[in-house]
mmCIF file of C-alpha atoms in Angstrom:
data_model
loop_
_atom_site.group_PDB
_atom_site.id
_atom_site.type_symbol
_atom_site.label_atom_id
_atom_site.label_comp_id
_atom_site.label_asym_id
_atom_site.label_seq_id
_atom_site.Cartn_x
_atom_site.Cartn_y
_atom_site.Cartn_z
ATOM 1 C CA UNK A 1 101.704 86.121 100.216
ATOM 2 C CA UNK A 2 103.879 88.906 101.993
ATOM 3 C CA UNK A 3 107.383 88.137 102.340
ATOM 4 C CA UNK A 4 108.220 88.979 106.265
ATOM 5 C CA UNK A 5 111.773 89.523 105.688
ATOM 6 C CA UNK A 6 110.817 92.314 103.097
ATOM 7 C CA UNK A 7 108.152 93.397 105.533
ATOM 8 C CA UNK A 8 110.642 93.850 108.445
ATOM 9 C CA UNK A 9 112.813 95.796 105.918
ATOM 10 C CA UNK A 10 110.073 98.111 105.376
ATOM 11 C CA UNK A 11 109.553 98.497 109.119
ATOM 12 C CA UNK A 12 113.002 99.612 109.481
ATOM 13 C CA UNK A 13 113.166 101.804 106.553
ATOM 14 C CA UNK A 14 109.809 103.658 107.542
ATOM 15 C CA UNK A 15 111.329 104.124 111.207
ATOM 16 C CA UNK A 16 114.330 105.562 109.637
ATOM 17 C CA UNK A 17 113.014 107.688 107.106
ATOM 18 C CA UNK A 18 109.394 107.883 107.296
ATOM 19 C CA UNK A 19 106.793 106.719 105.113
ATOM 20 C CA UNK A 20 107.653 109.016 102.297
ATOM 21 C CA UNK A 21 111.171 108.138 102.411
ATOM 22 C CA UNK A 22 111.009 104.326 102.541
ATOM 23 C CA UNK A 23 108.095 103.911 100.145
ATOM 24 C CA UNK A 24 108.987 106.452 98.077
ATOM 25 C CA UNK A 25 112.091 104.758 96.966
ATOM 26 C CA UNK A 26 109.773 101.555 96.422
ATOM 27 C CA UNK A 27 107.093 102.954 94.588
ATOM 28 C CA UNK A 28 109.282 104.823 92.471
ATOM 29 C CA UNK A 29 111.487 102.074 91.406
ATOM 30 C CA UNK A 30 111.009 100.731 88.044
ATOM 31 C CA UNK A 31 111.857 97.269 86.189
ATOM 32 C CA UNK A 32 115.661 98.350 86.058
ATOM 33 C CA UNK A 33 116.023 99.697 89.465
ATOM 34 C CA UNK A 34 113.422 97.221 91.375
ATOM 35 C CA UNK A 35 115.865 94.352 92.180
ATOM 36 C CA UNK A 36 118.389 96.862 93.855
ATOM 37 C CA UNK A 37 115.521 98.104 96.191
ATOM 38 C CA UNK A 38 114.377 94.455 97.058
ATOM 39 C CA UNK A 39 118.002 93.600 97.867
ATOM 40 C CA UNK A 40 118.509 96.687 99.874
ATOM 41 C CA UNK A 41 115.412 96.315 101.454
ATOM 42 C CA UNK A 42 115.101 92.584 102.257
ATOM 43 C CA UNK A 43 119.033 91.844 102.686
ATOM 44 C CA UNK A 44 120.312 95.326 104.260
ATOM 45 C CA UNK A 45 117.260 96.344 106.406
ATOM 46 C CA UNK A 46 115.246 93.031 106.679
ATOM 47 C CA UNK A 47 117.640 90.760 107.885
ATOM 48 C CA UNK A 48 121.122 92.880 108.851
ATOM 49 C CA UNK A 49 119.527 95.938 110.654
ATOM 50 C CA UNK A 50 116.694 93.725 112.764
ATOM 51 C CA UNK A 51 119.335 91.559 114.183
ATOM 52 C CA UNK A 52 118.679 91.825 117.686
ATOM 53 C CA UNK A 53 122.496 91.715 119.162
ATOM 54 C CA UNK A 54 122.998 95.510 118.133
ATOM 55 C CA UNK A 55 120.423 98.416 118.609
ATOM 56 C CA UNK A 56 119.696 100.723 115.702
ATOM 57 C CA UNK A 57 121.774 103.341 117.213
ATOM 58 C CA UNK A 58 124.866 101.604 117.245
ATOM 59 C CA UNK A 59 124.213 100.100 113.648
ATOM 60 C CA UNK A 60 123.902 103.965 112.327
ATOM 61 C CA UNK A 61 127.076 105.101 114.355
ATOM 62 C CA UNK A 62 129.118 102.095 112.557
ATOM 63 C CA UNK A 63 127.392 102.976 109.248
ATOM 64 C CA UNK A 64 128.377 106.773 109.411
ATOM 65 C CA UNK A 65 131.875 105.852 110.229
ATOM 66 C CA UNK A 66 132.177 103.271 107.270
ATOM 67 C CA UNK A 67 130.796 105.653 104.946
ATOM 68 C CA UNK A 68 133.303 108.214 106.370
ATOM 69 C CA UNK A 69 136.139 105.411 105.416
ATOM 70 C CA UNK A 70 134.417 104.727 101.973
ATOM 71 C CA UNK A 71 134.250 108.481 101.081
ATOM 72 C CA UNK A 72 130.577 108.195 100.564
ATOM 73 C CA UNK A 73 129.459 111.650 101.184
ATOM 74 C CA UNK A 74 125.534 111.180 99.370
ATOM 75 C CA UNK A 75 124.954 107.996 101.254
ATOM 76 C CA UNK A 76 126.481 109.610 104.355
ATOM 77 C CA UNK A 77 123.953 112.370 103.808
ATOM 78 C CA UNK A 78 120.956 109.949 104.040
ATOM 79 C CA UNK A 79 122.417 107.947 106.764
ATOM 80 C CA UNK A 80 122.734 111.375 109.035
ATOM 81 C CA UNK A 81 118.722 111.531 108.707
ATOM 82 C CA UNK A 82 118.511 107.854 109.669
ATOM 83 C CA UNK A 83 121.147 107.960 112.416
ATOM 84 C CA UNK A 84 119.428 111.148 113.977
ATOM 85 C CA UNK A 85 115.753 108.796 113.614
ATOM 86 C CA UNK A 86 117.576 106.179 115.497
ATOM 87 C CA UNK A 87 118.700 108.431 118.340
ATOM 88 C CA UNK A 88 122.177 109.228 117.294
ATOM 89 C CA UNK A 89 122.616 112.834 118.749
ATOM 90 C CA UNK A 90 124.242 115.729 116.421
ATOM 91 C CA UNK A 91 127.424 115.679 118.880
ATOM 92 C CA UNK A 92 127.634 111.973 118.706
ATOM 93 C CA UNK A 93 127.842 112.332 114.578
ATOM 94 C CA UNK A 94 130.305 114.906 114.921
ATOM 95 C CA UNK A 95 132.546 112.447 117.250
ATOM 96 C CA UNK A 96 132.262 109.747 115.114
ATOM 97 C CA UNK A 97 133.249 112.042 112.138
ATOM 98 C CA UNK A 98 136.219 112.988 113.967
ATOM 99 C CA UNK A 99 137.104 109.600 114.935
ATOM 100 C CA UNK A 100 136.745 108.123 111.637
ATOM 101 C CA UNK A 101 138.589 110.822 109.975
ATOM 102 C CA UNK A 102 141.563 109.977 112.151
ATOM 103 C CA UNK A 103 141.634 106.697 110.402
ATOM 104 C CA UNK A 104 140.339 107.196 106.983
ATOM 105 C CA UNK A 105 141.755 110.419 106.145
ATOM 106 C CA UNK A 106 141.473 113.999 106.546
ATOM 107 C CA UNK A 107 140.167 114.351 102.884
ATOM 108 C CA UNK A 108 137.682 112.051 103.910
ATOM 109 C CA UNK A 109 136.661 113.511 106.954
ATOM 110 C CA UNK A 110 136.120 116.961 105.534
ATOM 111 C CA UNK A 111 134.005 115.746 102.873
ATOM 112 C CA UNK A 112 132.077 113.880 105.426
ATOM 113 C CA UNK A 113 131.835 117.009 107.811
ATOM 114 C CA UNK A 114 130.250 118.933 104.934
ATOM 115 C CA UNK A 115 128.011 116.581 103.836
ATOM 116 C CA UNK A 116 126.654 115.857 107.604
ATOM 117 C CA UNK A 117 126.563 119.627 107.998
ATOM 118 C CA UNK A 118 124.463 120.218 104.984
ATOM 119 C CA UNK A 119 121.928 117.696 105.873
ATOM 120 C CA UNK A 120 121.598 118.713 109.303
ATOM 121 C CA UNK A 121 120.957 122.132 108.489
ATOM 122 C CA UNK A 122 118.383 120.936 105.845
ATOM 123 C CA UNK A 123 116.800 119.010 108.897
ATOM 124 C CA UNK A 124 117.191 122.238 111.095
ATOM 125 C CA UNK A 125 119.583 120.724 113.474
ATOM 126 C CA UNK A 126 122.375 123.274 112.447
#
């Protein structure tokens, strides 16, 4: 029987990163990484990103700000792609990074801008 929470999580992942981006992670998961992929797909995307009171766009905006605060440029790059898919504009991403930088610290903001710019360039948006 297919787990509906996992299936919902995969639907969100596909919408944000495309079929290859979502299923590539799942298909590449070996025995060691599989529990991580299962938890991320079910708990993060299947149970959290599918909650109805915030749109995916707003969730992406919040996630970007938190990743600046935590100084996680790799994850920020991943979520820039997801944010664009969720309707966040390049200008909105810029404002989120500026706002988060003020509260999180300039070095974290600089790192976030560099990661976001590289991702936007890779996507042909910069």
